[in-house]
PDB file of C-alpha atoms in Angstrom:
ATOM      1  CA  MET A   1     118.432-111.669-223.578  1.00 89.00           C
ATOM      2  CA  HIS A   2     121.308-113.997-224.192  1.00 92.00           C
ATOM      3  CA  ILE A   3     120.989-116.850-226.820  1.00 94.00           C
ATOM      4  CA  GLU A   4     123.101-119.790-227.357  1.00 94.00           C
ATOM      5  CA  ILE A   5     123.114-121.999-229.858  1.00 95.00           C
ATOM      6  CA  SER A   6     124.839-125.450-230.177  1.00 96.00           C
ATOM      7  CA  ALA A   7     127.060-126.178-233.319  1.00 95.00           C
ATOM      8  CA  GLY A   8     124.826-129.074-234.171  1.00 95.00           C
ATOM      9  CA  ALA A   9     121.667-126.762-233.928  1.00 96.00           C
ATOM     10  CA  LEU A  10     123.580-123.537-235.921  1.00 96.00           C
ATOM     11  CA  SER A  11     124.638-125.920-238.829  1.00 95.00           C
ATOM     12  CA  ARG A  12     121.149-127.109-239.527  1.00 95.00           C
ATOM     13  CA  LEU A  13     119.304-124.245-239.100  1.00 96.00           C
ATOM     14  CA  LEU A  14     122.133-122.693-241.718  1.00 96.00           C
ATOM     15  CA  GLU A  15     121.513-125.431-244.055  1.00 95.00           C
ATOM     16  CA  ALA A  16     117.502-124.519-243.591  1.00 95.00           C
ATOM     17  CA  LYS A  17     117.879-120.697-243.915  1.00 96.00           C
ATOM     18  CA  PRO A  18     115.233-120.176-246.997  1.00 96.00           C
ATOM     19  CA  THR A  19     116.548-116.600-247.657  1.00 95.00           C
ATOM     20  CA  GLU A  20     119.391-113.931-246.456  1.00 93.00           C
ATOM     21  CA  GLU A  21     116.968-111.914-244.746  1.00 93.00           C
ATOM     22  CA  ALA A  22     114.774-114.580-242.802  1.00 96.00           C
ATOM     23  CA  ALA A  23     115.277-114.755-239.337  1.00 96.00           C
ATOM     24  CA  LEU A  24     114.654-117.587-236.960  1.00 97.00           C
ATOM     25  CA  ARG A  25     111.583-116.596-234.768  1.00 96.00           C
ATOM     26  CA  VAL A  26     110.887-118.325-231.339  1.00 95.00           C
ATOM     27  CA  ALA A  27     107.354-118.299-229.518  1.00 93.00           C
ATOM     28  CA  ALA A  28     105.472-118.981-227.062  1.00 91.00           C
ATOM     29  CA  ILE A  29     101.930-119.161-228.120  1.00 89.00           C
ATOM     30  CA  THR A  30      99.283-119.388-225.415  1.00 83.00           C
ATOM     31  CA  GLU A  31      95.620-120.977-225.624  1.00 77.00           C
ATOM     32  CA  GLY A  32      93.014-121.161-222.737  1.00 66.00           C
ATOM     33  CA  CYS A  33      91.151-119.033-220.255  1.00 63.00           C
ATOM     34  CA  GLY A  34      91.898-117.255-217.231  1.00 55.00           C
ATOM     35  CA  CYS A  35      91.486-120.520-215.163  1.00 58.00           C
ATOM     36  CA  GLY A  36      94.450-122.340-216.908  1.00 54.00           C
ATOM     37  CA  ALA A  37      96.210-121.773-219.979  1.00 62.00           C
ATOM     38  CA  ASP A  38      98.387-124.102-222.380  1.00 82.00           C
ATOM     39  CA  VAL A  39     101.478-122.976-223.733  1.00 86.00           C
ATOM     40  CA  VAL A  40     102.799-124.449-227.114  1.00 88.00           C
ATOM     41  CA  PHE A  41     106.541-123.455-228.152  1.00 91.00           C
ATOM     42  CA  GLU A  42     107.350-122.653-231.901  1.00 93.00           C
ATOM     43  CA  MET A  43     110.066-122.312-234.227  1.00 95.00           C
ATOM     44  CA  ASN A  44     110.059-121.032-237.721  1.00 95.00           C
ATOM     45  CA  TRP A  45     111.113-119.030-240.249  1.00 97.00           C
ATOM     46  CA  ASP A  46     110.122-115.206-240.552  1.00 96.00           C
ATOM     47  CA  TYR A  47     110.988-111.596-240.809  1.00 94.00           C
ATOM     48  CA  VAL A  48     111.625-109.249-238.481  1.00 94.00           C
ATOM     49  CA  LYS A  49     108.807-106.935-237.256  1.00 94.00           C
ATOM     50  CA  PRO A  50     108.847-103.462-235.955  1.00 95.00           C
ATOM     51  CA  ASP A  51     108.502-104.437-232.072  1.00 94.00           C
ATOM     52  CA  ASP A  52     110.732-107.832-232.316  1.00 95.00           C
ATOM     53  CA  LEU A  53     113.407-108.430-230.133  1.00 95.00           C
ATOM     54  CA  VAL A  54     116.107-109.410-232.395  1.00 96.00           C
ATOM     55  CA  VAL A  55     119.213-110.897-231.150  1.00 95.00           C
ATOM     56  CA  ALA A  56     122.081-111.565-233.469  1.00 95.00           C
ATOM     57  CA  VAL A  57     123.388-115.405-232.409  1.00 93.00           C
ATOM     58  CA  SER A  58     125.523-115.643-235.453  1.00 93.00           C
ATOM     59  CA  PRO A  59     126.955-113.618-238.552  1.00 93.00           C
ATOM     60  CA  ALA A  60     124.512-115.396-240.428  1.00 94.00           C
ATOM     61  CA  LEU A  61     121.545-115.611-238.141  1.00 96.00           C
ATOM     62  CA  ARG A  62     119.174-113.639-236.089  1.00 96.00           C
ATOM     63  CA  MET A  63     116.825-114.649-233.652  1.00 96.00           C
ATOM     64  CA  VAL A  64     113.604-112.776-233.340  1.00 96.00           C
ATOM     65  CA  LEU A  65     111.140-112.888-230.351  1.00 95.00           C
ATOM     66  CA  ASP A  66     107.776-111.049-229.850  1.00 93.00           C
ATOM     67  CA  ARG A  67     107.794-109.361-226.399  1.00 91.00           C
ATOM     68  CA  GLU A  68     105.260-111.657-224.998  1.00 90.00           C
ATOM     69  CA  SER A  69     106.891-114.787-225.880  1.00 91.00           C
ATOM     70  CA  ALA A  70     110.190-113.099-224.575  1.00 91.00           C
ATOM     71  CA  GLN A  71     108.851-113.091-221.190  1.00 89.00           C
ATOM     72  CA  PHE A  72     108.363-117.264-221.232  1.00 88.00           C
ATOM     73  CA  PHE A  73     112.147-117.673-221.850  1.00 90.00           C
ATOM     74  CA  GLY A  74     113.713-115.261-219.108  1.00 86.00           C
ATOM     75  CA  ALA A  75     117.124-113.989-219.320  1.00 90.00           C
ATOM     76  CA  ASP A  76     118.436-116.971-220.971  1.00 92.00           C
ATOM     77  CA  LEU A  77     117.735-119.275-223.625  1.00 94.00           C
ATOM     78  CA  ALA A  78     119.335-122.366-225.499  1.00 96.00           C
ATOM     79  CA  VAL A  79     118.476-124.060-228.752  1.00 96.00           C
ATOM     80  CA  ASP A  80     120.201-127.365-229.326  1.00 96.00           C
ATOM     81  CA  TRP A  81     120.065-130.186-231.949  1.00 96.00           C
ATOM     82  CA  HIS A  82     119.617-133.674-230.956  1.00 94.00           C
ATOM     83  CA  ASP A  83     120.497-136.636-233.587  1.00 92.00           C
ATOM     84  CA  ARG A  84     118.153-139.232-232.224  1.00 91.00           C
ATOM     85  CA  ASN A  85     115.262-137.317-232.285  1.00 90.00           C
ATOM     86  CA  GLN A  86     116.119-135.615-235.156  1.00 93.00           C
ATOM     87  CA  ALA A  87     114.780-132.238-233.544  1.00 96.00           C
ATOM     88  CA  TYR A  88     115.642-129.076-231.772  1.00 97.00           C
ATOM     89  CA  VAL A  89     115.355-128.631-228.345  1.00 96.00           C
ATOM     90  CA  LEU A  90     114.632-125.195-226.359  1.00 95.00           C
ATOM     91  CA  LYS A  91     115.821-124.300-222.978  1.00 95.00           C
ATOM     92  CA  ASN A  92     117.338-122.278-220.345  1.00 92.00           C
ATOM     93  CA  LYS A  93     118.836-123.378-216.917  1.00 90.00           C
ATOM     94  CA  GLU A  94     115.587-123.565-215.186  1.00 91.00           C
ATOM     95  CA  GLN A  95     113.709-125.571-217.613  1.00 93.00           C
ATOM     96  CA  ILE A  96     113.315-127.795-221.045  1.00 93.00           C
ATOM     97  CA  PHE A  97     110.602-125.669-223.006  1.00 93.00           C
ATOM     98  CA  SER A  98     110.392-128.361-225.821  1.00 92.00           C
ATOM     99  CA  ASN A  99     112.865-131.367-226.525  1.00 91.00           C
ATOM    100  CA  ARG A 100     111.240-132.382-229.738  1.00 92.00           C
ATOM    101  CA  LEU A 101     110.778-128.961-231.583  1.00 91.00           C
ATOM    102  CA  LEU A 102     110.657-129.149-235.659  1.00 90.00           C
ATOM    103  CA  LEU A 103     111.439-126.274-237.787  1.00 87.00           C
ATOM    104  CA  TYR A 104     108.417-125.298-240.405  1.00 72.00           C
TER     105      TYR A 104
END
């Protein structure tokens, strides 16, 4: 998986990074039954777990995804920052997953 982070998003993320070991987790959380499902996208600080997909996006920042979440994003994922919304944007070439993503 290839992950691209804009300069604005990277700057904000590095300012917010709580510890040197922390990694940025991106997750797709599904809810619902077999007849339909809702997907909520989330980004937060976490630690690497044994089965995680780990991507070093800069020397100071690693992103982690569980295998189920990685399937939602495909081969490419981009994280951007929008000053007007004061939020992150999670997208790939085909779609925008979230355009007002906050970091907790």
